[in-house]
Amino acid sequence: MNFSADSGVWGAMFGIPCIVADNFLKLATGDQLKVLVYLLRNSGRACSDEEISLNTGVPADCIADAVMFWQQANVLKESSPCSIQNSSIMSAPSAPVAVKPVADNLPKTDNPTPKPEVTARKRVNLTPSEISACMRDSAEITQLFKMAESCLGTLNHTQQNSLIWIYTYLGLKIEVIITLLSYCISIDKTNSSYIEKIAFSWSENEINTLEIAQEEVCRLNASHDFTSRIMKCFEMKRKPTTKQAERIAEWQSIGFNMELIHYAYEKTIEQIDKLNFEYINKILISWRDSGFATVTDVKNAEESFRDKKNNEASSTGDDFDVDKYKIFVNNF
């Protein structure tokens, strides 16, 4: 298979499109960047995958995948495998589009110092006419809009810009984006900023196939359900804070059952008369380290402690040091 790049009016100039420098230095792999740079440098002539491999060090069987990546990003034309795409998304040399990039509007995290890779990423707000041009030039964008409208209804200008950014710059596949939209609808969070936040996370974690996306939705749903049960168990009237959410995720990961968590909550209220996640966590960790997996295990240990207290000469034969456990619970 042969590939070629035609730089048109660029002539003998060796240039890199701004869209690549602004948006793909982190998203693209080293192999993908090597293939693009080599094709741009050798514009005007056909380059076989063997030649590209020899001069870039990229395995020959990876060349086609690298080209496909730039096609999906609208940097290379799909109709002509390796010709530069002069669409409204990237400024064409002969007719530059005066689009002023604005800072990425992804929601800020609790970290006061933003990560360099996030701040370096640029976002272009396209005008309605530019969006129309995208739809005219890209059947995929048109298809994405139609499928998104079946989920969200008629798309507004902000939603259209958001979907183009997710598809073009983050590189998520159409079926993955629709899966993401369906999840956001299911939890009643369909504002563009939230959808973009999840999309960015999926892009960073390489969640970009239908199977992996469905697995991630199952995980998110399970996490959402577990958090809801914790809030009901603790009689919480507001959503957990970031630290509390991290602690809840940890309990879910460890595998603490809800009955045991509720019992730890009751012990906490008995001891300090208020909800305290760290207090509950230390009780749960103590029980886990002592081999207690259920409320029955804990109550049996408490019963053994009471028997031992009433008859100090007897021995429970339990490997668990009940005295240390009781001291821990009462003197937290």
Coordinates of N, CA, C and O in Angstrom, one line a residue, residues 87-252:
S87 N -10.1 21.8 5.7 CA -11.4 22.1 6.2 C -11.5 23.2 7.1 O -10.5 23.9 7.4
S88 N -12.7 23.6 7.5 CA -12.9 24.7 8.4 C -12.3 24.5 9.8 O -12.2 25.4 10.6
I89 N -12.0 23.2 10.1 CA -11.5 22.9 11.4 C -10.0 23.4 11.5 O -9.6 23.8 12.5
M90 N -9.3 23.3 10.4 CA -7.9 23.8 10.4 C -7.8 24.8 9.3 O -8.3 24.6 8.2
S91 N -7.1 25.9 9.5 CA -7.0 27.0 8.5 C -6.3 26.5 7.3 O -5.1 26.1 7.3
A92 N -6.9 26.7 6.1 CA -6.3 26.4 4.9 C -5.3 27.5 4.5 O -5.6 28.7 4.7
P93 N -4.1 27.2 4.0 CA -3.1 28.2 3.7 C -3.7 29.3 2.7 O -3.3 30.5 2.8
S94 N -4.5 28.9 1.7 CA -5.0 29.8 0.7 C -6.1 30.7 1.2 O -6.4 31.8 0.7
A95 N -6.8 30.3 2.2 CA -7.9 31.1 2.8 C -8.0 30.9 4.2 O -8.9 30.1 4.7
P96 N -7.2 31.5 5.0 CA -7.2 31.3 6.5 C -8.5 31.7 7.1 O -9.1 32.7 6.7
V97 N -8.9 30.9 8.0 CA -10.1 31.2 8.8 C -9.7 31.9 10.1 O -8.9 31.4 10.8
A98 N -10.3 33.1 10.3 CA -9.9 33.9 11.5 C -10.7 33.4 12.7 O -11.8 33.9 13.0
V99 N -10.2 32.3 13.2 CA -10.8 31.7 14.4 C -9.8 31.9 15.6 O -8.7 31.4 15.5
K100 N -10.3 32.6 16.6 CA -9.4 32.8 17.7 C -9.5 31.7 18.8 O -10.6 31.5 19.3
P101 N -8.5 30.9 19.1 CA -8.6 29.9 20.0 C -8.8 30.5 21.4 O -8.3 31.5 21.8
V102 N -9.6 29.8 22.2 CA -9.8 30.2 23.6 C -9.4 29.1 24.5 O -9.2 27.9 24.1
A103 N -9.2 29.4 25.7 CA -8.7 28.4 26.7 C -9.7 27.3 26.9 O -10.9 27.5 26.8
D104 N -9.2 26.1 27.0 CA -10.1 25.0 27.3 C -11.0 25.2 28.5 O -10.5 25.6 29.5
N105 N -12.3 25.0 28.3 CA -13.2 25.2 29.4 C -13.5 24.0 30.2 O -14.6 23.9 30.8
L106 N -12.6 23.1 30.2 CA -12.9 21.9 31.1 C -13.0 22.4 32.5 O -12.3 23.2 33.0
P107 N -13.9 21.7 33.3 CA -14.0 22.1 34.7 C -12.7 22.0 35.5 O -11.9 21.1 35.3
K108 N -12.4 23.0 36.4 CA -11.2 23.0 37.1 C -11.3 21.9 38.2 O -12.3 21.6 38.8
T109 N -10.1 21.4 38.5 CA -10.0 20.4 39.6 C -9.6 21.1 40.9 O -9.4 22.3 40.9
D110 N -9.5 20.3 41.9 CA -9.2 20.8 43.2 C -7.7 21.2 43.3 O -7.3 21.9 44.2
N111 N -6.9 20.7 42.3 CA -5.5 21.0 42.3 C -5.3 22.5 41.9 O -5.6 22.9 40.8
P112 N -4.7 23.3 42.8 CA -4.5 24.7 42.4 C -3.6 25.0 41.3 O -3.6 26.0 40.6
T113 N -2.7 24.0 41.0 CA -1.8 24.1 39.9 C -2.2 23.2 38.7 O -2.1 22.0 38.8
P114 N -2.8 23.7 37.7 CA -3.4 22.9 36.6 C -2.2 22.1 35.9 O -1.1 22.5 35.9
K115 N -2.6 20.9 35.5 CA -1.6 20.1 34.8 C -1.2 20.7 33.5 O -2.1 21.2 32.7
P116 N 0.1 20.7 33.1 CA 0.5 21.3 31.9 C -0.2 20.8 30.7 O -0.6 21.5 29.8
E117 N -0.5 19.4 30.6 CA -1.1 18.9 29.4 C -2.5 19.4 29.3 O -3.1 19.4 28.2
V118 N -3.2 19.8 30.3 CA -4.6 20.3 30.2 C -4.5 21.8 29.8 O -5.2 22.2 28.9
T119 N -3.7 22.6 30.4 CA -3.6 24.0 30.0 C -3.1 24.2 28.6 O -3.3 25.2 28.0
A120 N -2.3 23.2 28.1 CA -1.7 23.4 26.8 C -2.7 23.1 25.7 O -2.5 23.5 24.6
R121 N -3.7 22.4 26.1 CA -4.7 22.0 25.1 C -5.6 23.2 24.7 O -6.1 23.9 25.6
K122 N -5.8 23.4 23.4 CA -6.6 24.6 22.9 C -7.9 24.1 22.4 O -8.1 22.9 22.1
R123 N -8.8 25.0 22.4 CA -10.2 24.7 22.0 C -10.6 25.8 21.0 O -10.4 27.0 21.3
V124 N -11.3 25.4 19.9 CA -11.8 26.4 19.0 C -13.3 26.4 19.0 O -13.9 25.3 18.9
N125 N -13.9 27.6 19.2 CA -15.3 27.7 19.1 C -15.7 28.1 17.7 O -15.4 29.2 17.2
L126 N -16.3 27.1 17.0 CA -16.6 27.3 15.6 C -17.9 28.1 15.5 O -18.8 28.0 16.3
T127 N -18.0 29.0 14.4 CA -19.2 29.7 14.2 C -20.2 28.8 13.5 O -19.9 27.7 13.0
P128 N -21.5 29.1 13.5 CA -22.5 28.3 12.8 C -22.1 27.9 11.4 O -22.3 26.8 10.9
S129 N -21.6 28.9 10.6 CA -21.2 28.6 9.2 C -20.0 27.6 9.2 O -20.0 26.8 8.3
E130 N -19.1 27.7 10.1 CA -18.0 26.8 10.2 C -18.5 25.4 10.5 O -18.0 24.4 10.0
I131 N -19.5 25.3 11.4 CA -20.0 24.0 11.8 C -20.7 23.4 10.6 O -20.6 22.2 10.3
S132 N -21.5 24.2 9.8 CA -22.1 23.8 8.6 C -21.1 23.2 7.6 O -21.3 22.2 7.0
A133 N -20.0 23.9 7.5 CA -18.9 23.4 6.6 C -18.4 22.1 7.1 O -18.1 21.2 6.3
C134 N -18.2 21.9 8.4 CA -17.8 20.6 9.0 C -18.7 19.5 8.6 O -18.3 18.4 8.2
M135 N -20.0 19.8 8.7 CA -21.0 18.8 8.4 C -21.0 18.5 6.9 O -21.2 17.3 6.4
R136 N -20.8 19.5 6.1 CA -20.7 19.3 4.6 C -19.5 18.5 4.2 O -19.6 17.7 3.3
D137 N -18.4 18.8 4.9 CA -17.1 18.1 4.5 C -16.9 16.7 5.2 O -16.1 15.9 4.8
S138 N -17.7 16.5 6.3 CA -17.5 15.2 7.0 C -18.8 14.5 7.2 O -19.6 15.0 8.0
A139 N -18.9 13.4 6.6 CA -20.1 12.5 6.8 C -20.2 12.0 8.2 O -21.3 11.8 8.8
E140 N -19.0 11.8 8.8 CA -19.0 11.3 10.2 C -19.5 12.4 11.2 O -20.3 12.0 12.1
I141 N -19.2 13.7 11.0 CA -19.8 14.7 11.9 C -21.3 14.8 11.7 O -22.0 14.9 12.7
T142 N -21.8 14.7 10.5 CA -23.2 14.7 10.2 C -23.9 13.5 10.9 O -24.9 13.6 11.6
Q143 N -23.3 12.3 10.8 CA -23.8 11.1 11.5 C -23.8 11.3 13.0 O -24.8 10.9 13.6
L144 N -22.7 11.8 13.5 CA -22.6 12.1 15.0 C -23.8 13.0 15.4 O -24.4 12.7 16.5
F145 N -24.0 14.1 14.7 CA -25.0 15.0 15.1 C -26.4 14.3 15.1 O -27.2 14.5 16.0
K146 N -26.7 13.5 14.1 CA -28.0 12.9 14.0 C -28.2 11.9 15.1 O -29.3 11.9 15.7
M147 N -27.2 11.1 15.4 CA -27.3 10.2 16.5 C -27.4 10.9 17.9 O -28.1 10.4 18.8
A148 N -26.7 12.0 18.0 CA -26.7 12.7 19.3 C -28.1 13.4 19.5 O -28.6 13.4 20.6
E149 N -28.7 13.8 18.4 CA -30.0 14.4 18.5 C -31.1 13.4 18.9 O -32.1 13.7 19.5
S150 N -30.9 12.1 18.5 CA -31.8 11.1 19.0 C -31.7 10.9 20.5 O -32.7 10.4 21.1
C151 N -30.6 11.3 21.1 CA -30.5 11.2 22.5 C -30.9 12.5 23.2 O -31.6 12.5 24.2
L152 N -30.4 13.6 22.7 CA -30.5 14.9 23.4 C -31.6 15.8 22.8 O -31.9 16.8 23.4
G153 N -32.1 15.5 21.7 CA -33.0 16.4 21.0 C -32.2 17.3 20.1 O -31.0 17.1 19.9
T154 N -32.9 18.4 19.6 CA -32.2 19.3 18.8 C -31.0 19.9 19.5 O -31.1 20.4 20.6
L155 N -29.8 19.9 18.8 CA -28.6 20.4 19.4 C -28.5 21.9 19.2 O -28.8 22.4 18.2
N156 N -28.0 22.5 20.3 CA -27.8 23.9 20.2 C -26.3 24.2 19.8 O -25.5 23.2 19.6
H157 N -25.9 25.4 19.6 CA -24.6 25.7 19.1 C -23.5 25.2 20.0 O -22.5 24.7 19.6
T158 N -23.7 25.4 21.3 CA -22.7 24.9 22.3 C -22.5 23.4 22.2 O -21.4 22.9 22.3
Q159 N -23.6 22.7 22.1 CA -23.6 21.2 22.0 C -22.9 20.8 20.8 O -22.1 19.8 20.8
Q160 N -23.1 21.4 19.7 CA -22.5 21.1 18.4 C -21.0 21.3 18.5 O -20.2 20.4 18.1
N161 N -20.6 22.4 19.1 CA -19.1 22.7 19.3 C -18.5 21.6 20.1 O -17.4 21.1 19.9
S162 N -19.2 21.3 21.2 CA -18.7 20.3 22.1 C -18.5 18.9 21.5 O -17.4 18.3 21.6
L163 N -19.5 18.5 20.7 CA -19.4 17.2 20.0 C -18.2 17.2 19.0 O -17.5 16.2 18.9
I164 N -18.1 18.3 18.3 CA -17.0 18.4 17.3 C -15.6 18.3 18.0 O -14.7 17.6 17.6
W165 N -15.5 19.0 19.2 CA -14.3 18.9 19.9 C -14.0 17.5 20.4 O -12.8 17.0 20.3
I166 N -15.0 16.8 20.9 CA -14.8 15.5 21.5 C -14.4 14.5 20.4 O -13.5 13.7 20.5
Y167 N -15.1 14.7 19.2 CA -14.8 13.7 18.1 C -13.5 14.1 17.4 O -12.6 13.2 17.1
T168 N -13.2 15.4 17.1 CA -12.1 15.7 16.3 C -10.8 15.9 17.2 O -9.7 15.4 16.7
Y169 N -10.9 16.5 18.3 CA -9.7 16.7 19.1 C -9.3 15.7 20.1 O -8.2 15.3 20.3
L170 N -10.4 15.1 20.8 CA -10.1 14.1 21.7 C -10.1 12.7 21.0 O -9.5 11.8 21.5
G171 N -10.6 12.6 19.8 CA -10.5 11.4 19.0 C -11.4 10.3 19.4 O -11.2 9.1 19.0
L172 N -12.5 10.5 20.2 CA -13.4 9.5 20.6 C -14.2 9.0 19.4 O -14.7 9.9 18.6
K173 N -14.5 7.8 19.3 CA -15.3 7.2 18.2 C -16.7 7.6 18.4 O -17.2 7.8 19.5
I174 N -17.5 7.6 17.3 CA -18.9 8.0 17.3 C -19.7 7.1 18.3 O -20.4 7.6 19.2
E175 N -19.5 5.8 18.2 CA -20.2 4.8 19.1 C -19.9 5.0 20.6 O -20.7 4.9 21.5
V176 N -18.6 5.4 20.8 CA -18.2 5.7 22.2 C -18.9 7.0 22.7 O -19.3 7.1 23.9
I177 N -18.9 8.0 21.8 CA -19.5 9.3 22.2 C -21.0 9.1 22.5 O -21.5 9.6 23.5
I178 N -21.7 8.3 21.7 CA -23.1 8.0 22.0 C -23.3 7.3 23.3 O -24.3 7.5 24.0
T179 N -22.4 6.3 23.6 CA -22.5 5.6 24.8 C -22.3 6.6 26.0 O -23.0 6.5 27.0
L180 N -21.4 7.5 25.9 CA -21.1 8.5 26.9 C -22.4 9.4 27.1 O -22.8 9.6 28.2
L181 N -23.0 9.8 26.0 CA -24.2 10.6 26.1 C -25.3 9.9 26.8 O -26.0 10.5 27.6
S182 N -25.5 8.6 26.5 CA -26.6 7.8 27.1 C -26.3 7.7 28.6 O -27.3 7.8 29.4
Y183 N -25.1 7.5 29.0 CA -24.8 7.5 30.4 C -25.1 8.8 31.1 O -25.8 8.8 32.2
C184 N -24.7 9.9 30.5 CA -25.0 11.2 31.1 C -26.5 11.5 31.2 O -26.9 12.1 32.2
I185 N -27.2 11.0 30.2 CA -28.7 11.2 30.3 C -29.2 10.4 31.4 O -30.1 10.8 32.2
S186 N -28.7 9.2 31.6 CA -29.2 8.3 32.7 C -29.0 8.8 34.1 O -29.8 8.5 35.0
I187 N -28.0 9.7 34.3 CA -27.8 10.3 35.6 C -28.2 11.8 35.6 O -27.9 12.5 36.6
D188 N -28.9 12.2 34.5 CA -29.5 13.5 34.5 C -28.4 14.6 34.5 O -28.6 15.6 35.2
K189 N -27.3 14.4 33.8 CA -26.2 15.4 33.8 C -25.8 15.6 32.3 O -24.9 14.9 31.8
T190 N -26.6 16.4 31.6 CA -26.4 16.6 30.2 C -25.8 17.9 29.8 O -25.8 18.2 28.6
N191 N -25.3 18.7 30.7 CA -24.7 20.0 30.3 C -23.3 19.7 29.6 O -22.7 18.7 30.0
S192 N -23.0 20.5 28.7 CA -21.8 20.2 27.9 C -20.5 20.1 28.6 O -19.6 19.3 28.3
S193 N -20.4 20.9 29.7 CA -19.1 20.9 30.5 C -18.9 19.6 31.1 O -17.8 19.1 31.2
Y194 N -20.0 19.0 31.7 CA -19.9 17.7 32.3 C -19.6 16.6 31.3 O -18.7 15.7 31.5
I195 N -20.3 16.6 30.2 CA -20.0 15.7 29.1 C -18.5 15.7 28.6 O -17.9 14.7 28.5
E196 N -18.0 17.0 28.5 CA -16.6 17.1 28.1 C -15.7 16.6 29.1 O -14.6 16.1 28.8
K197 N -16.0 16.8 30.4 CA -15.1 16.3 31.5 C -15.0 14.8 31.4 O -13.9 14.3 31.5
I198 N -16.1 14.1 31.2 CA -16.1 12.7 31.1 C -15.4 12.2 29.8 O -14.5 11.3 29.9
A199 N -15.6 12.9 28.8 CA -15.0 12.6 27.5 C -13.5 12.8 27.6 O -12.7 11.9 27.1
F200 N -13.0 13.8 28.2 CA -11.6 14.0 28.4 C -11.0 12.9 29.2 O -9.9 12.4 28.9
S201 N -11.7 12.5 30.3 CA -11.2 11.4 31.1 C -11.1 10.1 30.3 O -10.1 9.4 30.4
W202 N -12.1 9.8 29.5 CA -12.1 8.6 28.6 C -10.9 8.7 27.6 O -10.3 7.7 27.4
S203 N -10.7 9.8 27.1 CA -9.6 10.0 26.1 C -8.3 9.7 26.8 O -7.4 9.0 26.2
E204 N -8.1 10.3 28.0 CA -6.9 10.1 28.7 C -6.6 8.7 29.1 O -5.5 8.2 29.1
N205 N -7.7 7.9 29.4 CA -7.6 6.6 29.8 C -7.8 5.5 28.7 O -8.0 4.4 29.0
E206 N -7.8 6.0 27.5 CA -7.9 5.2 26.3 C -9.2 4.3 26.3 O -9.2 3.2 25.9
I207 N -10.3 4.9 26.7 CA -11.6 4.3 26.6 C -12.2 4.7 25.3 O -12.9 5.7 25.2
N208 N -11.9 3.9 24.3 CA -12.3 4.3 22.9 C -12.7 3.2 22.0 O -12.5 3.2 20.8
T209 N -13.3 2.2 22.7 CA -14.0 1.1 21.9 C -15.4 0.9 22.6 O -15.5 1.2 23.8
L210 N -16.3 0.4 21.8 CA -17.7 0.2 22.4 C -17.7 -0.7 23.6 O -18.3 -0.4 24.6
E211 N -16.9 -1.8 23.5 CA -16.8 -2.7 24.6 C -16.3 -2.1 25.9 O -16.8 -2.2 27.0
I212 N -15.1 -1.4 25.7 CA -14.5 -0.8 26.9 C -15.4 0.3 27.5 O -15.5 0.5 28.7
A213 N -16.1 1.1 26.6 CA -17.0 2.2 27.0 C -18.1 1.6 27.8 O -18.5 2.1 28.9
Q214 N -18.7 0.5 27.4 CA -19.8 -0.1 28.1 C -19.4 -0.7 29.4 O -20.1 -0.6 30.4
E215 N -18.2 -1.2 29.5 CA -17.6 -1.7 30.8 C -17.4 -0.5 31.7 O -17.7 -0.6 32.9
E216 N -17.0 0.7 31.2 CA -16.8 1.8 32.0 C -18.1 2.4 32.5 O -18.2 2.8 33.7
V217 N -19.1 2.3 31.7 CA -20.5 2.8 32.1 C -21.0 1.9 33.2 O -21.6 2.4 34.2
C218 N -20.8 0.6 33.1 CA -21.2 -0.3 34.2 C -20.5 0.0 35.5 O -21.1 0.0 36.6
R219 N -19.2 0.3 35.4 CA -18.4 0.7 36.6 C -18.9 2.0 37.2 O -19.1 2.1 38.4
L220 N -19.2 3.0 36.3 CA -19.7 4.2 36.8 C -21.1 4.1 37.4 O -21.4 4.7 38.5
N221 N -21.9 3.3 36.8 CA -23.3 3.0 37.4 C -23.2 2.4 38.8 O -23.9 2.7 39.7
A222 N -22.3 1.4 38.9 CA -22.1 0.7 40.1 C -21.6 1.6 41.2 O -22.0 1.6 42.4
S223 N -20.7 2.5 40.8 CA -20.1 3.5 41.7 C -21.2 4.5 42.2 O -21.3 4.8 43.4
H224 N -22.0 4.9 41.2 CA -23.1 5.9 41.5 C -24.1 5.2 42.5 O -24.6 5.8 43.4
D225 N -24.4 3.9 42.2 CA -25.4 3.2 43.1 C -24.8 3.0 44.5 O -25.5 3.2 45.5
F226 N -23.5 2.7 44.6 CA -22.9 2.5 45.9 C -22.9 3.8 46.7 O -23.2 3.8 47.9
T227 N -22.6 4.9 46.0 CA -22.6 6.2 46.7 C -24.0 6.5 47.2 O -24.1 7.1 48.3
S228 N -25.0 6.3 46.4 CA -26.4 6.6 46.8 C -26.8 5.8 48.0 O -27.4 6.3 48.9
R229 N -26.3 4.5 48.1 CA -26.7 3.7 49.2 C -25.9 4.2 50.5 O -26.5 4.1 51.6
I230 N -24.7 4.6 50.3 CA -23.9 5.2 51.4 C -24.6 6.4 52.0 O -24.8 6.6 53.2
M231 N -25.1 7.3 51.1 CA -25.7 8.5 51.5 C -27.0 8.2 52.3 O -27.3 8.9 53.3
K232 N -27.8 7.2 51.8 CA -29.0 6.8 52.5 C -28.6 6.2 53.9 O -29.3 6.5 54.9
C233 N -27.6 5.4 53.9 CA -27.1 4.7 55.1 C -26.7 5.7 56.2 O -27.0 5.6 57.3
F234 N -26.0 6.8 55.7 CA -25.5 7.8 56.6 C -26.4 8.9 56.9 O -26.1 9.9 57.5
E235 N -27.6 8.8 56.2 CA -28.6 9.9 56.3 C -28.0 11.3 55.9 O -28.3 12.3 56.5
M236 N -27.3 11.2 54.8 CA -26.7 12.5 54.3 C -27.7 13.2 53.4 O -28.4 12.6 52.6
K237 N -27.7 14.5 53.6 CA -28.7 15.4 52.9 C -28.0 16.1 51.7 O -28.6 16.8 50.9
R238 N -26.7 15.9 51.6 CA -25.9 16.6 50.5 C -25.0 15.6 49.9 O -24.7 14.5 50.5
K239 N -24.5 15.9 48.7 CA -23.5 14.9 48.1 C -22.2 14.9 48.8 O -21.8 15.9 49.5
P240 N -21.5 13.8 48.8 CA -20.2 13.7 49.5 C -19.2 14.7 48.9 O -19.2 15.1 47.7
T241 N -18.3 15.1 49.8 CA -17.2 16.0 49.3 C -16.2 15.1 48.5 O -16.4 13.9 48.4
T242 N -15.2 15.8 47.9 CA -14.2 15.1 47.1 C -13.5 14.0 48.0 O -13.4 12.8 47.5
K243 N -13.1 14.4 49.2 CA -12.4 13.4 50.0 C -13.3 12.3 50.5 O -12.9 11.1 50.5
Q244 N -14.6 12.6 50.8 CA -15.6 11.6 51.1 C -15.8 10.6 50.0 O -15.9 9.4 50.2
A245 N -15.9 11.2 48.8 CA -16.2 10.4 47.6 C -15.0 9.4 47.4 O -15.2 8.3 47.0
E246 N -13.8 9.9 47.6 CA -12.6 9.0 47.5 C -12.6 7.9 48.5 O -12.3 6.8 48.2
R247 N -13.1 8.2 49.7 CA -13.2 7.2 50.7 C -14.2 6.1 50.4 O -14.0 5.0 50.6
I248 N -15.4 6.6 49.9 CA -16.4 5.7 49.4 C -15.9 4.8 48.3 O -16.2 3.6 48.3
A249 N -15.2 5.3 47.4 CA -14.7 4.5 46.3 C -13.7 3.5 46.8 O -13.6 2.3 46.3
E250 N -12.9 3.9 47.8 CA -12.0 2.9 48.5 C -12.8 1.8 49.1 O -12.4 0.6 49.0
W251 N -13.8 2.1 49.8 CA -14.6 1.0 50.5 C -15.2 0.1 49.5 O -15.3 -1.1 49.7
Q252 N -15.7 0.6 48.3 CA -16.2 -0.2 47.3 C -15.2 -1.1 46.7 O -15.4 -2.3 46.4

